[in-house]
Short mmCIF file of C-alpha atoms in Angstrom, two decimals:
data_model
loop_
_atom_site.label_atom_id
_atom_site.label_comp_id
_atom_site.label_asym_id
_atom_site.label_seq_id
_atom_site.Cartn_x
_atom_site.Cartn_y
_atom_site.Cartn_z
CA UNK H 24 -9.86 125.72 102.48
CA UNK H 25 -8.53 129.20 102.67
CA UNK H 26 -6.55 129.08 99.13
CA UNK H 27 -9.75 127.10 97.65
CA UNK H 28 -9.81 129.10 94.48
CA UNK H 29 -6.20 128.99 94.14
CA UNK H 30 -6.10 130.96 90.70
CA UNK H 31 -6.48 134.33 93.07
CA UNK H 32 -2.92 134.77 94.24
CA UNK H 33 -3.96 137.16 97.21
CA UNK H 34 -6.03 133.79 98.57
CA UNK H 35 -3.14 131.78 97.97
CA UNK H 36 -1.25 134.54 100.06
CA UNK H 37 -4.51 134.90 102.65
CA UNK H 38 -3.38 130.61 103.03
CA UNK H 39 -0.03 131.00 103.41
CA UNK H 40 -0.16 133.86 106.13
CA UNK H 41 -2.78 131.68 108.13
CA UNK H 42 -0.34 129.17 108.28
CA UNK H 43 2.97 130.61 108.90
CA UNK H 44 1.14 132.52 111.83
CA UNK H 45 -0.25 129.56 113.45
CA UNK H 46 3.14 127.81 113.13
CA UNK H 47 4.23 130.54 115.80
CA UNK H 48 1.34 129.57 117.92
CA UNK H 49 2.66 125.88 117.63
CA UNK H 50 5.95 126.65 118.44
CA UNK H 51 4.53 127.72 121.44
CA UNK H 52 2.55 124.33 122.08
CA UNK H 53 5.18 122.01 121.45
CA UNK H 54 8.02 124.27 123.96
CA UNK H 55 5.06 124.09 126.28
CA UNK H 56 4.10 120.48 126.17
CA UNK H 57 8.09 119.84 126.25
CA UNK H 58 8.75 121.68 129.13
CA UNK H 59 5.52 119.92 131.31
CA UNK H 60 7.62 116.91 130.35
CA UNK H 61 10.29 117.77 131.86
CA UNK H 62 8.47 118.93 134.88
CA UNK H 63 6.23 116.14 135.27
CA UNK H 64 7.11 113.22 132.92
CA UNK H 65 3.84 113.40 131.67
CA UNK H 66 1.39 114.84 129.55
CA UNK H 67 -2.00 113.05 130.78
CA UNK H 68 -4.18 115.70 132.53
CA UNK H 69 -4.97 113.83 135.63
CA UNK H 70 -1.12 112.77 136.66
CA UNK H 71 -0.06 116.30 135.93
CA UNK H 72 -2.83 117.77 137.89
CA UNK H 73 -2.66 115.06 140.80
CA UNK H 74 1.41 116.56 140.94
CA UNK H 75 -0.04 120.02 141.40
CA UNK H 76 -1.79 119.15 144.19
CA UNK H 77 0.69 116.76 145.64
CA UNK H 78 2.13 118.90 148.65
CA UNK H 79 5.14 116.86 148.54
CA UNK H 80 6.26 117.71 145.40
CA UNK H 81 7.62 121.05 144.88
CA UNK H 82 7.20 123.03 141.59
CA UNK H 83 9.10 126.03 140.65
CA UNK H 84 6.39 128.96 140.09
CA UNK H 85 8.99 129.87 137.47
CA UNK H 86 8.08 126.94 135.34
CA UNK H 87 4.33 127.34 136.12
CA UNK H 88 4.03 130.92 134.35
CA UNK H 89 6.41 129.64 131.37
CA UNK H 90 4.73 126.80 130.75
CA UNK H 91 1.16 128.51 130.80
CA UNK H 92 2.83 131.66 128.57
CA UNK H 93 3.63 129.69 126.15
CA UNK H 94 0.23 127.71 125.98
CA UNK H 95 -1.40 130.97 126.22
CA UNK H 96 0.75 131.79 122.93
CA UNK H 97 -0.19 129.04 121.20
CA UNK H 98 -3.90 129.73 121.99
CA UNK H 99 -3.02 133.85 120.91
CA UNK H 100 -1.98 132.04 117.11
CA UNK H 101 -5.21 129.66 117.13
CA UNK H 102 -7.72 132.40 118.90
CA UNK H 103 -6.56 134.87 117.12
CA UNK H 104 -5.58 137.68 119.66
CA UNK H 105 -3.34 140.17 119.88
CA UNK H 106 -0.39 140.39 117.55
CA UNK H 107 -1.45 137.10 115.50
CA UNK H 108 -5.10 138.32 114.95
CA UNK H 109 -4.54 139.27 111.02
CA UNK H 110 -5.16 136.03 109.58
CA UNK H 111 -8.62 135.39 110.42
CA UNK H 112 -9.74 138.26 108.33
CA UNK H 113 -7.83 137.25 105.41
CA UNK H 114 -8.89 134.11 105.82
CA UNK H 115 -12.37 135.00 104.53
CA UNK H 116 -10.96 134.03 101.18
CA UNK H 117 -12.39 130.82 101.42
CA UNK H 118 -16.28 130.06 100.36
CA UNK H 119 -18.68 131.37 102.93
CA UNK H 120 -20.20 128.10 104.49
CA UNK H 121 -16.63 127.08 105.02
CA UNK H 122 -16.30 130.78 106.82
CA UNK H 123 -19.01 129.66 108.72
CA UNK H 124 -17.34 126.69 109.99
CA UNK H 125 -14.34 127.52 110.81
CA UNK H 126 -15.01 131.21 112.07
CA UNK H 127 -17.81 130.69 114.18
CA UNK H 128 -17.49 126.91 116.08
CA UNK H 129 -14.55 124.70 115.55
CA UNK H 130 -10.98 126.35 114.42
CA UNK H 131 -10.95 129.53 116.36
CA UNK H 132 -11.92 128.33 119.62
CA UNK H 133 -9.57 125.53 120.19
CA UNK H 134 -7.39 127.96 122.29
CA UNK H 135 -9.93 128.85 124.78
CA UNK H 136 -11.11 125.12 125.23
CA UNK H 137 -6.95 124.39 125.31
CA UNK H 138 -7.02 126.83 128.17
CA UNK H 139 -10.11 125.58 129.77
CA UNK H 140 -8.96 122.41 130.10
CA UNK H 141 -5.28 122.93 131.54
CA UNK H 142 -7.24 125.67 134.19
CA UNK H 143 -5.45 123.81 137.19
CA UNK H 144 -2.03 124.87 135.53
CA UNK H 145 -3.19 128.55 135.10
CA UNK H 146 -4.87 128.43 138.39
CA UNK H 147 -1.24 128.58 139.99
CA UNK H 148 0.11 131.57 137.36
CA UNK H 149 -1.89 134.94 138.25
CA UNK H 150 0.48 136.51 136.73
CA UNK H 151 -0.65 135.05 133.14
CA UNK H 152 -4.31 135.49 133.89
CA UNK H 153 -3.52 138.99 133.96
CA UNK H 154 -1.37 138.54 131.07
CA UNK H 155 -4.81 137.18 129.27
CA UNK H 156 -7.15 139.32 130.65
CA UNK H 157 -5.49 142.38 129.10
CA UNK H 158 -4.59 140.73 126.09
CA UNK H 159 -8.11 139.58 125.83
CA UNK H 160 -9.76 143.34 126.84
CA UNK H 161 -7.04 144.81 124.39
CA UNK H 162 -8.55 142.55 121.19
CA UNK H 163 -11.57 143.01 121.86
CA UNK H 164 -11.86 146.98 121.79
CA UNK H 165 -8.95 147.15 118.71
CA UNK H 166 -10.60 144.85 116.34
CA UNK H 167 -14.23 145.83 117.02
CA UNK H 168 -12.65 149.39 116.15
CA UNK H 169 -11.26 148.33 113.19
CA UNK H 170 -14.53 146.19 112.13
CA UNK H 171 -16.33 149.82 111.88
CA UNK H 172 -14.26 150.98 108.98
CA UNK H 173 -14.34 147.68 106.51
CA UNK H 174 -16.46 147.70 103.91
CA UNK H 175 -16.72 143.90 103.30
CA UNK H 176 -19.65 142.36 104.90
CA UNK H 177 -17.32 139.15 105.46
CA UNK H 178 -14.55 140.69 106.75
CA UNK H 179 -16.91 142.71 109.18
CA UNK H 180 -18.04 139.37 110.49
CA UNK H 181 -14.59 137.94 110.88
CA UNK H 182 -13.38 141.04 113.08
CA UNK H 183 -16.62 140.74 115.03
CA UNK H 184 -15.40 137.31 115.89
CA UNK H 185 -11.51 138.18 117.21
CA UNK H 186 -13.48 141.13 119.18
CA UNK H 187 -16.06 137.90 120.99
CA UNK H 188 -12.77 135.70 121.06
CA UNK H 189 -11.11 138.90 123.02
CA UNK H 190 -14.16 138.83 125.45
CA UNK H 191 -13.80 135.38 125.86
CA UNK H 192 -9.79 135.46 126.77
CA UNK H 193 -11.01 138.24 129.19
CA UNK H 194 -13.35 136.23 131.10
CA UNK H 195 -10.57 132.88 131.49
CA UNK H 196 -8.35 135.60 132.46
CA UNK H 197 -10.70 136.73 135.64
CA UNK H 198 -11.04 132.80 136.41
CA UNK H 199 -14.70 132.78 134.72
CA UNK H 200 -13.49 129.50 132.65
CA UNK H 201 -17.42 128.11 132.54
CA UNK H 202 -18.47 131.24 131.20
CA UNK H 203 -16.22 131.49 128.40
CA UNK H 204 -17.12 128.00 127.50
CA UNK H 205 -20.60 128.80 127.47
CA UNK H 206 -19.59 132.13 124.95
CA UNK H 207 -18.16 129.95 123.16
CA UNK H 208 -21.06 128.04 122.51
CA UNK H 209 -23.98 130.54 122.11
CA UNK H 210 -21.02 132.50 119.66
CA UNK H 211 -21.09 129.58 117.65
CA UNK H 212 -24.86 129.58 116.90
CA UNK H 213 -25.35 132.85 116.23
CA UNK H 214 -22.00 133.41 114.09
CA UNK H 215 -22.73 130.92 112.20
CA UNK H 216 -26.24 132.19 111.48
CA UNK H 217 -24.63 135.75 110.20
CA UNK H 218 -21.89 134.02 107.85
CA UNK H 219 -24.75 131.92 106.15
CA UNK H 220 -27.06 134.77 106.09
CA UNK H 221 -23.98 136.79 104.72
CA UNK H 222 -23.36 133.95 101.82
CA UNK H 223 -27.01 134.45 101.48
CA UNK H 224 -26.60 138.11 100.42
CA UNK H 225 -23.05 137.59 98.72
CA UNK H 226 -25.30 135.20 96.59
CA UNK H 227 -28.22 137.06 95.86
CA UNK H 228 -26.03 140.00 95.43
CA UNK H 229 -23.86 137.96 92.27
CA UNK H 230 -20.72 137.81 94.73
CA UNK H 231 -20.67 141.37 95.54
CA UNK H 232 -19.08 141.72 99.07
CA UNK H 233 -19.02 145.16 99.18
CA UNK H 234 -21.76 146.87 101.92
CA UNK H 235 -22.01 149.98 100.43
CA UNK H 236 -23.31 148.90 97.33
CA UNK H 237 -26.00 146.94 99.61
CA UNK H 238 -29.03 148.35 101.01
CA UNK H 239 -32.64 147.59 100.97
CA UNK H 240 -32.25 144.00 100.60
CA UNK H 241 -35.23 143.03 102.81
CA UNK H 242 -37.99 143.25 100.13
CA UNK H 243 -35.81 141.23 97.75
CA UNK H 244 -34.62 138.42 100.73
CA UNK H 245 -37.51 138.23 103.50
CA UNK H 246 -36.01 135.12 104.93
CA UNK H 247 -32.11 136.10 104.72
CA UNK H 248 -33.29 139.66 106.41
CA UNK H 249 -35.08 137.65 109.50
CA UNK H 250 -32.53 135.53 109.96
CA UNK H 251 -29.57 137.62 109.91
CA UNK H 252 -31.58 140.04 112.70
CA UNK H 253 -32.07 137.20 115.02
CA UNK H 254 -28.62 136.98 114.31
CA UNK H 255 -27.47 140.70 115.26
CA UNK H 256 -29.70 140.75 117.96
CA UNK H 257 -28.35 137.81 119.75
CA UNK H 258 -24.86 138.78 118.73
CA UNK H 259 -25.37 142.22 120.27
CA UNK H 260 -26.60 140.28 123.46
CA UNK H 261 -30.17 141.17 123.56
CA UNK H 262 -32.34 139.90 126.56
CA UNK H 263 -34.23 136.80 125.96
CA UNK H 264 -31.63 135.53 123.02
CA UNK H 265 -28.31 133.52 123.55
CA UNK H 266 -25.67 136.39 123.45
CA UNK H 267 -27.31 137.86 126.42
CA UNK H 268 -27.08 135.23 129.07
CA UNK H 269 -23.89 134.10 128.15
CA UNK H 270 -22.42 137.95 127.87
CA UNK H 271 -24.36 138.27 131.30
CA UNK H 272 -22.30 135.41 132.66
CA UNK H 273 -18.65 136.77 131.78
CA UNK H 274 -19.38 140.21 133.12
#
């Protein structure tokens, strides 16, 4: 979906890059699910959790902390943090509904729902909760930074997301897994409402993506211009909309 007008070689390269950076992320997963294997002989979630729990059975804490570093890498190629982050702005190449998809509810957050579920595991590594809070807090502040200086109303919205995907890896990493889940959610709603209402302008603008050749749109697009402030507002986690009580929860 990313190379979907495939006669602009920069979107076949914006397809390629995606890919080759979340093979690293699966090279990740599949040394990861080996090596819980190996440990456990198993992959179902409820034998390998019943083993953690069994005092009988002795784990090495080694093992723990590589197995959930190399989850949490696969989840830093899907997610989107820190280094493998520079896909999901190139990836805007696709058409914006697809953007929407992908970028605000299903793709992107498979790594903190990955997490989520295996908690148990990271529950027994501090030392990679602290490895994902920082990572998380780290993403977050760098790509909102960098979101101030584009000048593509797309790409402004894809940063946005890697900085909310940062706050969410920051919250798993201080053990606030239900919280994060619930980000996830409310993030979805609203991001999705800002890529549509972004398609909106990029349409009523004759595919011009470029903000600062925008301005004044509201008496042209009434609707697009409510929508995509319910949008910001809940995005920038104003009381009485989404963003703000699940913000509230992670801090």
């Amino acid at each position: 979906l990313i190379g979907f007008w495939h006669t602009n070689p920069d979107y076949v390269k914006a397809a390629k890059k995606a890919f080759i950076m979340n093979r690293i992320g699966d090279v990740g997963f599949l040394l990861a699910m080996f090596w819980i294997f190996n440990q456990f002989g198993t992959l179902e979630y409820e034998v390998v959790f019943a083993q953690l729990s069994d005092t009988t059975k002795v784990i090495a804490s080694g093992s723990i902390v590589g197995i959930t570093l190399l989850l949490f890498l696969a989840a830093t190629g899907k997610s989107a943090q820190l280094p493998l982050f520079t896909w999901l702005p190139d990836a805007m190449a696709g058409p914006t509904p697809v953007s929407a998809l992908i970028h605000a509810a299903t793709m992107v957050t498979a790594g903190i729902f990955m997490i989520t579920r295996c908690n148990e595991l990271f529950q027994m590594a501090p030392f990679t909760l602290e490895v994902i809070q920082y990572v998380g807090m780290a993403t977050a502040f760098i790509t909102a930074t960098i979101a101030m200086q584009q000048n593509d109303i797309k790409k402004v919205l894809a940063y946005s997301t890697v900085s909310q995907l940062g706050l969410m890896f920051a919250a798993i990493g201080s053990g606030a897994y239900i919280a994060a889940v619930f980000h996830v959610m409310t993030h979805a709603f609203f991001k999705a409402l800002l890529f549509l209402g972004a398609g909106s302008v990029i349409h009523g603008m004759h595919h011009e993506q470029d903000m600062t050749k925008m301005g004044g749109l509201k008496k042209y697009m009434p609707i697009t211009h409510i929508t995509m402030l319910i949008g910001c507002l809940a995005i920038a986690g104003i009381p009485g909309l989404s963003g703000f009580f699940s913000k509230d929860e992670m801090l």
